[in-house]
Amino acid sequence: MNKEKDMHQTKDEVTINGISYSIDKLEKDCWIQLVNGSIKSRSPFHTPCVATLTNGALSMRTVVLRKAFPLLKELRFHTDIRSNKWKELQNNDSISALFYDASTRVQIRVNGKAILHFNDTITSEAWQKTTLSSRRCYLTQASPSSFSAIPTSGLSEEIEQEKFTLADSEAGAKYFGIVSIQVESMEWLWLNHAGHRRAFFDYVHDSYKWMIP
Ligand SMILES: Cc1cc2nc3c(=O)[nH]c(=O)nc-3n(C[C@H](O)[C@H](O)[C@H](O)COP(=O)(O)O)c2cc1C
């Protein structure tokens, strides 16, 4: 078989593991990977790095991807509304998330605007599904990022050891927030020994383009 043909089935498609992708099919596949990442805790796409910007200063952190909505072009993660990232996003709604799967050598970068959900139906539904163990994140006395004289989780011993009831955990609901990323653009990069491939999906201008990696 012609190796060149195998690599580039047609000029405007990319072939990965024997499957050809048009740019539209590739875009859909990226979102399938993101949905998988939101569902499967072992997926490398489960824990993206999310960047925010306030007063010219960047900050990044790992979060758990909780939801991905391919048609709405929306991603969601949970956080404490007392956290720095929440305050940063209140000041500046620009947000970026970065995913990398070392097994497939695929990087996905998204850029967009954050919508902050608090005390609404989206947060109350998600809070109901939040396990006792995960609710501990919202039960610290002092705010996340506040300094402490000793190394501590910020939780009481009972809460730390999960000796508390679901009713007790309701105290955390007032700090439970959801960041919704309204994805404005997405970039896909595939590292390949025979030449990398890159694509850009612009949802604002509804334009998908191949790029030089
Ligand atoms: C694997 C992993 C997953 C995390 N998931 C979340 C998360 O979903 N939400 C969150 O607020 N913080 C999460 N964190 C903690 C953040 O990375 C960060 O340290 C913390 O939220 C404080 O960030 P901030 O000061 O920018 O608000 C996670 C950390 C790791 C290592």
mmCIF file of C-alpha atoms and ligand atoms in Angstrom:
data_model
loop_
_atom_site.group_PDB
_atom_site.id
_atom_site.type_symbol
_atom_site.label_atom_id
_atom_site.label_comp_id
_atom_site.label_asym_id
_atom_site.label_seq_id
_atom_site.Cartn_x
_atom_site.Cartn_y
_atom_site.Cartn_z
ATOM 1 C CA MET A 1 0.000 0.000 0.000
ATOM 2 C CA ASN A 2 1.134 3.492 -0.815
ATOM 3 C CA LYS A 3 2.402 4.808 2.536
ATOM 4 C CA GLU A 4 1.745 8.406 1.561
ATOM 5 C CA LYS A 5 -1.878 7.547 0.737
ATOM 6 C CA ASP A 6 -2.242 5.663 4.036
ATOM 7 C CA MET A 7 -1.024 8.687 6.002
ATOM 8 C CA HIS A 8 -3.167 11.241 4.187
ATOM 9 C CA GLN A 9 -6.170 9.444 2.782
ATOM 10 C CA THR A 10 -7.310 12.597 1.073
ATOM 11 C CA LYS A 11 -5.610 15.971 1.257
ATOM 12 C CA ASP A 12 -8.175 17.438 3.629
ATOM 13 C CA GLU A 13 -8.450 14.480 6.012
ATOM 14 C CA VAL A 14 -6.229 13.143 8.749
ATOM 15 C CA THR A 15 -5.881 9.391 9.284
ATOM 16 C CA ILE A 16 -5.373 8.206 12.841
ATOM 17 C CA ASN A 17 -5.079 4.485 13.568
ATOM 18 C CA GLY A 18 -6.596 3.693 10.185
ATOM 19 C CA ILE A 19 -9.593 5.990 10.676
ATOM 20 C CA SER A 20 -9.945 9.034 8.418
ATOM 21 C CA TYR A 21 -11.223 12.264 9.900
ATOM 22 C CA SER A 22 -12.546 15.237 8.006
ATOM 23 C CA ILE A 23 -12.211 18.439 10.020
ATOM 24 C CA ASP A 24 -15.922 18.211 10.985
ATOM 25 C CA LYS A 25 -15.562 14.582 12.113
ATOM 26 C CA LEU A 26 -12.425 15.490 14.066
ATOM 27 C CA GLU A 27 -14.293 18.273 15.884
ATOM 28 C CA LYS A 28 -17.030 15.833 16.892
ATOM 29 C CA ASP A 29 -14.405 13.318 18.031
ATOM 30 C CA CYS A 30 -12.723 15.941 20.245
ATOM 31 C CA TRP A 31 -16.026 16.445 22.059
ATOM 32 C CA ILE A 32 -16.492 12.665 22.413
ATOM 33 C CA GLN A 33 -13.075 12.588 24.113
ATOM 34 C CA LEU A 34 -14.127 15.462 26.393
ATOM 35 C CA VAL A 35 -17.400 13.727 27.299
ATOM 36 C CA ASN A 36 -15.392 10.559 28.066
ATOM 37 C CA GLY A 37 -13.091 12.667 30.205
ATOM 38 C CA SER A 38 -16.040 13.980 32.203
ATOM 39 C CA ILE A 39 -17.406 10.465 32.811
ATOM 40 C CA LYS A 40 -14.277 8.348 33.268
ATOM 41 C CA SER A 41 -12.087 9.171 36.256
ATOM 42 C CA ARG A 42 -9.151 7.302 34.680
ATOM 43 C CA SER A 43 -9.274 9.315 31.467
ATOM 44 C CA PRO A 44 -6.360 11.763 31.124
ATOM 45 C CA PHE A 45 -8.987 14.295 30.034
ATOM 46 C CA HIS A 46 -10.653 14.019 33.475
ATOM 47 C CA THR A 47 -8.270 16.525 35.055
ATOM 48 C CA PRO A 48 -7.537 19.519 32.827
ATOM 49 C CA CYS A 49 -5.416 22.486 33.799
ATOM 50 C CA VAL A 50 -7.529 25.659 33.900
ATOM 51 C CA ALA A 51 -6.071 29.146 33.563
ATOM 52 C CA THR A 52 -7.536 32.480 34.643
ATOM 53 C CA LEU A 53 -6.257 36.033 34.389
ATOM 54 C CA THR A 54 -6.669 38.891 36.833
ATOM 55 C CA ASN A 55 -4.985 42.282 36.622
ATOM 56 C CA GLY A 56 -2.442 40.915 34.165
ATOM 57 C CA ALA A 57 -1.489 37.992 36.414
ATOM 58 C CA LEU A 58 -2.059 34.416 35.256
ATOM 59 C CA SER A 59 -2.966 31.510 37.485
ATOM 60 C CA MET A 60 -3.414 27.848 36.630
ATOM 61 C CA ARG A 61 -4.712 24.873 38.511
ATOM 62 C CA THR A 62 -5.910 21.299 37.976
ATOM 63 C CA VAL A 63 -9.652 20.687 38.213
ATOM 64 C CA VAL A 64 -11.978 17.727 37.679
ATOM 65 C CA LEU A 65 -13.982 17.934 34.463
ATOM 66 C CA ARG A 66 -17.564 17.208 35.575
ATOM 67 C CA LYS A 67 -19.592 17.805 32.418
ATOM 68 C CA ALA A 68 -19.045 18.280 28.694
ATOM 69 C CA PHE A 69 -21.893 19.319 26.375
ATOM 70 C CA PRO A 70 -20.868 18.898 22.703
ATOM 71 C CA LEU A 71 -23.811 20.781 21.192
ATOM 72 C CA LEU A 72 -23.712 23.656 23.676
ATOM 73 C CA LYS A 73 -19.875 23.779 23.505
ATOM 74 C CA GLU A 74 -19.833 23.890 27.269
ATOM 75 C CA LEU A 75 -17.575 22.353 29.950
ATOM 76 C CA ARG A 76 -18.174 22.445 33.700
ATOM 77 C CA PHE A 77 -16.181 21.994 36.883
ATOM 78 C CA HIS A 78 -17.053 22.416 40.572
ATOM 79 C CA THR A 79 -15.381 24.742 43.021
ATOM 80 C CA ASP A 80 -15.678 26.594 46.332
ATOM 81 C CA ILE A 81 -17.062 30.097 45.815
ATOM 82 C CA ARG A 82 -14.590 31.333 48.452
ATOM 83 C CA SER A 83 -11.652 30.230 46.240
ATOM 84 C CA ASN A 84 -9.298 32.598 44.449
ATOM 85 C CA LYS A 85 -10.296 31.264 41.042
ATOM 86 C CA TRP A 86 -13.946 32.176 41.676
ATOM 87 C CA LYS A 87 -12.986 35.731 42.618
ATOM 88 C CA GLU A 88 -10.639 35.932 39.628
ATOM 89 C CA LEU A 89 -13.418 34.836 37.276
ATOM 90 C CA GLN A 90 -15.797 37.391 38.802
ATOM 91 C CA ASN A 91 -13.259 40.069 37.790
ATOM 92 C CA ASN A 92 -12.388 38.624 34.399
ATOM 93 C CA ASP A 93 -14.445 35.898 32.739
ATOM 94 C CA SER A 94 -11.692 34.831 30.301
ATOM 95 C CA ILE A 95 -10.792 31.193 30.837
ATOM 96 C CA SER A 96 -8.692 28.516 29.166
ATOM 97 C CA ALA A 97 -8.464 24.761 29.777
ATOM 98 C CA LEU A 98 -5.718 22.404 28.657
ATOM 99 C CA PHE A 99 -5.978 18.620 28.248
ATOM 100 C CA TYR A 100 -3.284 16.121 27.248
ATOM 101 C CA ASP A 101 -3.575 12.390 26.662
ATOM 102 C CA ALA A 102 -0.048 10.949 26.623
ATOM 103 C CA SER A 103 -1.309 7.562 25.335
ATOM 104 C CA THR A 104 -2.787 9.060 22.145
ATOM 105 C CA ARG A 105 -0.451 12.087 22.156
ATOM 106 C CA VAL A 106 -3.412 14.425 21.712
ATOM 107 C CA GLN A 107 -3.556 17.881 23.282
ATOM 108 C CA ILE A 108 -6.790 19.886 23.368
ATOM 109 C CA ARG A 109 -6.845 23.529 24.358
ATOM 110 C CA VAL A 110 -10.072 25.468 24.797
ATOM 111 C CA ASN A 111 -10.613 29.174 25.290
ATOM 112 C CA GLY A 112 -13.807 30.862 26.286
ATOM 113 C CA LYS A 113 -15.814 32.763 28.834
ATOM 114 C CA ALA A 114 -16.844 31.566 32.268
ATOM 115 C CA ILE A 115 -20.384 31.687 33.594
ATOM 116 C CA LEU A 116 -20.510 31.258 37.370
ATOM 117 C CA HIS A 117 -23.372 29.205 38.757
ATOM 118 C CA PHE A 118 -24.282 29.604 42.404
ATOM 119 C CA ASN A 119 -27.499 28.947 44.267
ATOM 120 C CA ASP A 120 -29.413 27.955 41.134
ATOM 121 C CA THR A 121 -30.985 24.769 39.752
ATOM 122 C CA ILE A 122 -27.698 23.678 38.136
ATOM 123 C CA THR A 123 -25.801 23.877 41.432
ATOM 124 C CA SER A 124 -28.586 22.362 43.536
ATOM 125 C CA GLU A 125 -28.931 19.354 41.181
ATOM 126 C CA ALA A 126 -25.158 18.799 41.166
ATOM 127 C CA TRP A 127 -24.935 19.256 44.952
ATOM 128 C CA GLN A 128 -27.575 16.528 45.478
ATOM 129 C CA LYS A 129 -25.342 14.157 43.483
ATOM 130 C CA THR A 130 -22.161 15.173 45.333
ATOM 131 C CA THR A 131 -20.948 12.363 47.595
ATOM 132 C CA LEU A 132 -20.340 12.823 51.301
ATOM 133 C CA SER A 133 -16.623 12.451 50.708
ATOM 134 C CA SER A 134 -16.571 15.165 48.014
ATOM 135 C CA ARG A 135 -18.737 17.472 50.117
ATOM 136 C CA ARG A 136 -15.820 17.736 52.560
ATOM 137 C CA CYS A 137 -14.135 20.132 50.085
ATOM 138 C CA TYR A 138 -16.815 22.694 50.932
ATOM 139 C CA LEU A 139 -16.746 22.217 54.710
ATOM 140 C CA THR A 140 -13.545 24.024 55.703
ATOM 141 C CA GLN A 141 -14.031 26.665 58.407
ATOM 142 C CA ALA A 142 -11.552 29.044 56.849
ATOM 143 C CA SER A 143 -11.659 29.924 53.156
ATOM 144 C CA PRO A 144 -9.550 27.961 50.682
ATOM 145 C CA SER A 145 -6.207 29.735 50.138
ATOM 146 C CA SER A 146 -6.244 31.349 53.597
ATOM 147 C CA PHE A 147 -2.928 30.902 55.447
ATOM 148 C CA SER A 148 -2.557 28.663 58.486
ATOM 149 C CA ALA A 149 0.000 28.403 61.305
ATOM 150 C CA ILE A 150 0.006 24.607 60.944
ATOM 151 C CA PRO A 151 -0.315 22.164 58.043
ATOM 152 C CA THR A 152 -4.031 21.311 58.058
ATOM 153 C CA SER A 153 -6.912 20.298 55.787
ATOM 154 C CA GLY A 154 -8.952 23.027 57.458
ATOM 155 C CA LEU A 155 -11.552 20.392 58.439
ATOM 156 C CA SER A 156 -12.524 19.237 61.916
ATOM 157 C CA GLU A 157 -11.295 15.749 62.851
ATOM 158 C CA GLU A 158 -14.837 14.322 62.522
ATOM 159 C CA ILE A 159 -15.280 15.721 59.036
ATOM 160 C CA GLU A 160 -11.790 14.693 57.999
ATOM 161 C CA GLN A 161 -12.569 11.107 59.034
ATOM 162 C CA GLU A 162 -15.983 11.243 57.383
ATOM 163 C CA LYS A 163 -17.763 10.923 60.746
ATOM 164 C CA PHE A 164 -20.558 13.263 59.740
ATOM 165 C CA THR A 165 -24.023 12.877 58.301
ATOM 166 C CA LEU A 166 -25.482 13.947 54.992
ATOM 167 C CA ALA A 167 -27.539 16.505 56.962
ATOM 168 C CA ASP A 168 -24.319 17.927 58.504
ATOM 169 C CA SER A 169 -22.797 18.193 55.024
ATOM 170 C CA GLU A 170 -25.576 20.552 53.903
ATOM 171 C CA ALA A 171 -23.557 23.352 55.540
ATOM 172 C CA GLY A 172 -21.232 23.148 52.513
ATOM 173 C CA ALA A 173 -23.974 23.905 49.984
ATOM 174 C CA LYS A 174 -23.586 27.642 50.554
ATOM 175 C CA TYR A 175 -20.008 27.455 49.228
ATOM 176 C CA PHE A 176 -20.697 25.150 46.274
ATOM 177 C CA GLY A 177 -20.233 26.747 42.875
ATOM 178 C CA ILE A 178 -20.033 25.536 39.293
ATOM 179 C CA VAL A 179 -17.874 27.153 36.648
ATOM 180 C CA SER A 180 -19.336 26.734 33.180
ATOM 181 C CA ILE A 181 -16.866 27.306 30.363
ATOM 182 C CA GLN A 182 -18.613 28.592 27.245
ATOM 183 C CA VAL A 183 -16.079 27.397 24.709
ATOM 184 C CA GLU A 184 -15.404 30.007 22.008
ATOM 185 C CA SER A 185 -12.570 28.154 20.343
ATOM 186 C CA MET A 186 -10.861 24.786 20.575
ATOM 187 C CA GLU A 187 -7.513 23.672 19.286
ATOM 188 C CA TRP A 188 -6.472 20.066 18.633
ATOM 189 C CA LEU A 189 -2.853 18.956 18.339
ATOM 190 C CA TRP A 190 -1.743 15.417 17.513
ATOM 191 C CA LEU A 191 1.898 14.502 17.905
ATOM 192 C CA ASN A 192 2.898 11.990 15.243
ATOM 193 C CA HIS A 193 6.336 10.687 14.234
ATOM 194 C CA ALA A 194 5.490 11.208 10.539
ATOM 195 C CA GLY A 195 4.492 14.831 11.117
ATOM 196 C CA HIS A 196 2.265 16.460 13.684
ATOM 197 C CA ARG A 197 -1.232 17.676 12.827
ATOM 198 C CA ARG A 198 -3.175 20.625 14.237
ATOM 199 C CA ALA A 199 -6.688 21.995 13.824
ATOM 200 C CA PHE A 200 -8.558 25.065 15.055
ATOM 201 C CA PHE A 201 -12.296 25.238 15.694
ATOM 202 C CA ASP A 202 -13.677 28.753 15.996
ATOM 203 C CA TYR A 203 -17.230 28.668 17.355
ATOM 204 C CA VAL A 204 -17.677 32.444 17.354
ATOM 205 C CA HIS A 205 -17.141 32.692 13.589
ATOM 206 C CA ASP A 206 -18.238 29.105 12.891
ATOM 207 C CA SER A 207 -14.997 28.290 11.084
ATOM 208 C CA TYR A 208 -12.864 25.138 11.289
ATOM 209 C CA LYS A 209 -9.340 25.210 9.883
ATOM 210 C CA TRP A 210 -6.227 23.038 9.704
ATOM 211 C CA MET A 211 -3.092 24.638 11.092
ATOM 212 C CA ILE A 212 0.632 24.129 10.791
ATOM 213 C CA PRO A 213 1.619 22.545 14.120
HETATM 214 C C1 LIG B 1 -6.269 16.130 40.527
HETATM 215 C C2 LIG B 1 -6.789 17.426 41.105
HETATM 216 C C3 LIG B 1 -8.110 17.758 40.926
HETATM 217 C C4 LIG B 1 -8.619 18.950 41.439
HETATM 218 N N1 LIG B 1 -9.917 19.279 41.206
HETATM 219 C C5 LIG B 1 -10.397 20.476 41.633
HETATM 220 C C6 LIG B 1 -11.727 20.882 41.283
HETATM 221 O O1 LIG B 1 -12.472 20.188 40.589
HETATM 222 N N2 LIG B 1 -12.148 22.090 41.740
HETATM 223 C C7 LIG B 1 -11.332 22.908 42.493
HETATM 224 O O2 LIG B 1 -11.789 23.981 42.873
HETATM 225 N N3 LIG B 1 -10.088 22.561 42.824
HETATM 226 C C8 LIG B 1 -9.580 21.363 42.396
HETATM 227 N N4 LIG B 1 -8.295 21.001 42.695
HETATM 228 C C9 LIG B 1 -7.462 21.931 43.489
HETATM 229 C C10 LIG B 1 -6.969 23.058 42.585
HETATM 230 O O3 LIG B 1 -5.986 22.557 41.680
HETATM 231 C C11 LIG B 1 -6.385 24.230 43.370
HETATM 232 O O4 LIG B 1 -5.249 23.824 44.099
HETATM 233 C C12 LIG B 1 -7.384 24.846 44.343
HETATM 234 O O5 LIG B 1 -8.703 24.797 43.846
HETATM 235 C C13 LIG B 1 -7.025 26.296 44.621
HETATM 236 O O6 LIG B 1 -7.045 27.005 43.410
HETATM 237 P P1 LIG B 1 -7.243 28.601 43.357
HETATM 238 O O7 LIG B 1 -6.393 29.165 44.451
HETATM 239 O O8 LIG B 1 -6.769 28.976 42.014
HETATM 240 O O9 LIG B 1 -8.694 28.882 43.561
HETATM 241 C C14 LIG B 1 -7.764 19.821 42.171
HETATM 242 C C15 LIG B 1 -6.419 19.490 42.333
HETATM 243 C C16 LIG B 1 -5.949 18.304 41.802
HETATM 244 C C17 LIG B 1 -4.484 17.982 42.003
#
